[in-house]
């Protein structure tokens, strides 16, 4: 091996780091020899031999601990040689300063199990991990320091990161290959390019890892091919993340240019995608995944398949996507080769056949371990309910509205109560902002709800006498885990106002003097509530619902095994069985059942508790043998267009008429003169595939007159003339910050195709930046287009 050439390509700073593994005779016990894992020329090297990483991404907190070993074996039987895993800080430090590495959180045990199964490990300790996990793995209590800057060089943040990383290293720091363990590489931060440009901060995290794991550990960064140079540090290995279908040579082209001798690795090859509430279950074709893996392996490219088995976002751990607010469902099935409950899928078998071709020296693949056979559980009814009666609960007094975190509460629901002045008809209540699902009650009567996903903040109140009681019950869903909006406070984040008409003028009145009731996500908290027989209540004649509240039942299981508990008759809330938090339910779907692992069931009676903030239509459940994770109940149209709407741009002057070039990659075009407005229409009149009327592209940005990116957090799709729902290719995918997701129109609707985006406020636009699809040749990419910018909405 030509070491000097390799080191030259890494730059001077890399010399020390790359040479250390070679120099070290790592300290190890007598029985287990130390190994060396490093970057060689165009490949990784394990003890000097080329090593292609074939990693399966698994997340220990998403798999019941008794099943860890079986899931690792399922990955090994695929022909994988490595397990790749994140570290979930907020699961390990639920309370500031109190670390938990036991039971489900015993990461060291998980890594030792990998080693027992002869699997290497890639550790990704964050501190931020994204992963569709509450706040990207950061603990909510960081938000108690109001001015804290997350993922930046803020001493308040870094101090806590350092303490956690030290605690983690005490658990797993001695498990690297240099110590005779299985960890071959450790990742520095996570896709920092989609958050910011801050090499200093990334270097601080690198230095922490070096001091915790020692100089022998191989460190790497992962980012996208479009942005990895922004935060790439000279002395770290660079790997790329991209999904199935991407043009692989293109993904590595820039890296090959900058570091011709670097090993190549896709550290997140997305097998499927995550689901959000209110949209169809996401799937990705097996054929694309297979083709990508086959191509990478034929070229000696390492990969980690994210996810090989997704598992479950138990309890409150599901995160939310942004821009906008798109909370993730409880299942993290991900359309991965191994299903949420550990079943092999057709994707699994196809993948196994492909990996077999590359398995060492024609040896036979390890056997597939026995699967756990799901059972049915007979339908059962709920016997007891404690209706939620906020006025009977203890409260804090607070002159102003404050978020949930200010009351030292991280999860669950919270009630804000005050009394109203006398109100005429038509008074408007504005909640700034309800995070995440608010229900408004006057004198105990439900007036309506405000759903953050839909940007709802205002509701009309009925006329009331002075002193009427206003209650706002706000349920927190997962904190945003992606993009700049991860500083995501819960409850009501700012204020609540009343707008009343006074002689034709709106009079805005800030509501004050609140009583605040905390309803934590803690089943024990509800034990001493007063319970009544469910039979004592009949469904409300208008809503058809039983009261909102806490429902309890026991159900009988003869021979415990996995099952899928059916909540299709329930409203919205949280479920616990035998004290295990199973996760969130919501009638809108697509998920209607919760995965109930048999290892958490008892032979005989099992206790179930459901906290339902809407109230069930029927307080019953049953265990199914198959999950229902793709059963959307449309409470609103999934299309960004009403049936009678057709955008009309007649008489509107475009701010830009231009063409994009064919091919992959970002393109940017300046407007001839900056244009100001709140609504933007992007009208595509032709594409680079003239034989088809379809338009598809991945991302759209607007830049201001000074060339700065205009933040997209407040954007929403006002209109899209056509959207392909199969695969969720809706227009909002053009600003979800994900380069692998895209808007696609349906096959038989002719050009032109338009989307209208409500930017949330007036901005001045100086340029447009666009990304076609990542697939080879950028299918259906935009050629001629017009961009319109208007202070008022267009006509339809
Ligand atoms: C990125 C992140 C992952 C995950 C995937 C999408 O690649 O690094 O943590 O969020 O997106 O599933
Ligand atoms: Ca996208």
mmCIF file of N, CA, C and O and ligand atoms in Angstrom, residues 86 124 129-132 190-191 222 224 241 268 270 273-274 306 332 334 481-482 738, ligand 1:
data_model
loop_
_atom_site.group_PDB
_atom_site.id
_atom_site.type_symbol
_atom_site.label_atom_id
_atom_site.label_comp_id
_atom_site.label_asym_id
_atom_site.label_seq_id
_atom_site.Cartn_x
_atom_site.Cartn_y
_atom_site.Cartn_z
ATOM 1 N N UNK A 86 -27.026 4.709 16.122
ATOM 2 C CA UNK A 86 -26.945 6.010 16.781
ATOM 3 C C UNK A 86 -26.944 5.812 18.296
ATOM 4 O O UNK A 86 -27.349 4.755 18.800
ATOM 5 N N UNK A 124 -22.549 6.073 16.208
ATOM 6 C CA UNK A 124 -22.857 7.447 15.795
ATOM 7 C C UNK A 124 -23.412 8.189 17.012
ATOM 8 O O UNK A 124 -24.639 8.230 17.220
ATOM 9 N N UNK A 129 -28.744 13.393 16.383
ATOM 10 C CA UNK A 129 -28.789 12.241 15.490
ATOM 11 C C UNK A 129 -29.905 12.302 14.451
ATOM 12 O O UNK A 129 -29.980 11.417 13.601
ATOM 13 N N UNK A 130 -30.788 13.252 14.520
ATOM 14 C CA UNK A 130 -31.934 13.338 13.579
ATOM 15 C C UNK A 130 -32.844 12.134 13.778
ATOM 16 O O UNK A 130 -33.620 12.099 14.722
ATOM 17 N N UNK A 131 -32.783 11.129 12.873
ATOM 18 C CA UNK A 131 -33.357 9.796 13.098
ATOM 19 C C UNK A 131 -34.861 9.747 13.375
ATOM 20 O O UNK A 131 -35.344 8.763 13.907
ATOM 21 N N UNK A 132 -35.585 10.839 13.075
ATOM 22 C CA UNK A 132 -37.042 10.848 13.326
ATOM 23 C C UNK A 132 -37.312 10.560 14.808
ATOM 24 O O UNK A 132 -38.327 9.969 15.178
ATOM 25 N N UNK A 190 -23.893 14.812 12.883
ATOM 26 C CA UNK A 190 -24.712 14.107 11.897
ATOM 27 C C UNK A 190 -25.225 15.066 10.842
ATOM 28 O O UNK A 190 -25.959 15.996 11.182
ATOM 29 N N UNK A 191 -24.816 14.856 9.614
ATOM 30 C CA UNK A 191 -25.312 15.670 8.496
ATOM 31 C C UNK A 191 -25.362 17.144 8.882
ATOM 32 O O UNK A 191 -26.401 17.792 8.749
ATOM 33 N N UNK A 222 -20.667 12.203 8.040
ATOM 34 C CA UNK A 222 -21.563 11.904 6.917
ATOM 35 C C UNK A 222 -22.349 13.139 6.561
ATOM 36 O O UNK A 222 -22.718 13.933 7.421
ATOM 37 N N UNK A 224 -24.308 15.153 2.702
ATOM 38 C CA UNK A 224 -24.807 14.923 1.345
ATOM 39 C C UNK A 224 -23.745 15.345 0.343
ATOM 40 O O UNK A 224 -22.951 16.249 0.611
ATOM 41 N N UNK A 241 -24.498 10.379 2.273
ATOM 42 C CA UNK A 241 -25.815 9.785 2.515
ATOM 43 C C UNK A 241 -26.709 10.020 1.299
ATOM 44 O O UNK A 241 -26.785 11.154 0.815
ATOM 45 N N UNK A 268 -25.602 6.283 4.790
ATOM 46 C CA UNK A 268 -27.039 6.051 4.945
ATOM 47 C C UNK A 268 -27.610 5.844 3.556
ATOM 48 O O UNK A 268 -27.774 6.797 2.792
ATOM 49 N N UNK A 270 -30.891 4.904 2.069
ATOM 50 C CA UNK A 270 -32.244 4.815 2.634
ATOM 51 C C UNK A 270 -33.062 3.750 1.924
ATOM 52 O O UNK A 270 -33.411 3.893 0.748
ATOM 53 N N UNK A 273 -38.624 4.939 3.832
ATOM 54 C CA UNK A 273 -38.752 6.296 4.361
ATOM 55 C C UNK A 273 -39.686 6.254 5.567
ATOM 56 O O UNK A 273 -40.377 5.251 5.779
ATOM 57 N N UNK A 274 -39.724 7.334 6.345
ATOM 58 C CA UNK A 274 -40.552 7.365 7.556
ATOM 59 C C UNK A 274 -41.959 7.880 7.242
ATOM 60 O O UNK A 274 -42.155 8.599 6.274
ATOM 61 N N UNK A 306 -29.879 2.106 5.797
ATOM 62 C CA UNK A 306 -30.721 2.807 6.768
ATOM 63 C C UNK A 306 -32.155 2.759 6.284
ATOM 64 O O UNK A 306 -32.451 3.309 5.247
ATOM 65 N N UNK A 332 -41.811 2.676 13.168
ATOM 66 C CA UNK A 332 -40.660 3.095 12.360
ATOM 67 C C UNK A 332 -40.336 1.943 11.410
ATOM 68 O O UNK A 332 -39.192 1.558 11.247
ATOM 69 N N UNK A 334 -40.478 1.817 8.210
ATOM 70 C CA UNK A 334 -39.546 2.389 7.227
ATOM 71 C C UNK A 334 -39.557 1.647 5.894
ATOM 72 O O UNK A 334 -38.728 1.894 5.041
ATOM 73 N N UNK A 481 -37.164 17.140 14.691
ATOM 74 C CA UNK A 481 -35.837 16.517 14.753
ATOM 75 C C UNK A 481 -34.956 16.878 13.567
ATOM 76 O O UNK A 481 -33.894 16.310 13.400
ATOM 77 N N UNK A 482 -35.405 17.799 12.733
ATOM 78 C CA UNK A 482 -34.646 18.056 11.502
ATOM 79 C C UNK A 482 -34.732 19.533 11.140
ATOM 80 O O UNK A 482 -35.792 20.137 11.270
ATOM 81 N N UNK A 738 -35.203 17.613 2.030
ATOM 82 C CA UNK A 738 -34.680 16.285 1.713
ATOM 83 C C UNK A 738 -34.458 16.204 0.210
ATOM 84 O O UNK A 738 -35.403 16.369 -0.562
HETATM 85 C C1 LIG B 1 -30.940 11.640 7.484
HETATM 86 C C2 LIG B 1 -30.534 11.467 8.929
HETATM 87 C C3 LIG B 1 -31.137 10.223 9.534
HETATM 88 C C4 LIG B 1 -32.588 10.090 9.160
HETATM 89 C C5 LIG B 1 -32.714 10.090 7.652
HETATM 90 C C6 LIG B 1 -34.132 9.962 7.157
HETATM 91 O O1 LIG B 1 -30.133 10.953 6.663
HETATM 92 O O2 LIG B 1 -29.135 11.444 9.083
HETATM 93 O O3 LIG B 1 -30.991 10.312 10.918
HETATM 94 O O4 LIG B 1 -33.283 11.163 9.701
HETATM 95 O O5 LIG B 1 -32.255 11.308 7.157
HETATM 96 O O6 LIG B 1 -34.728 8.841 7.653
#
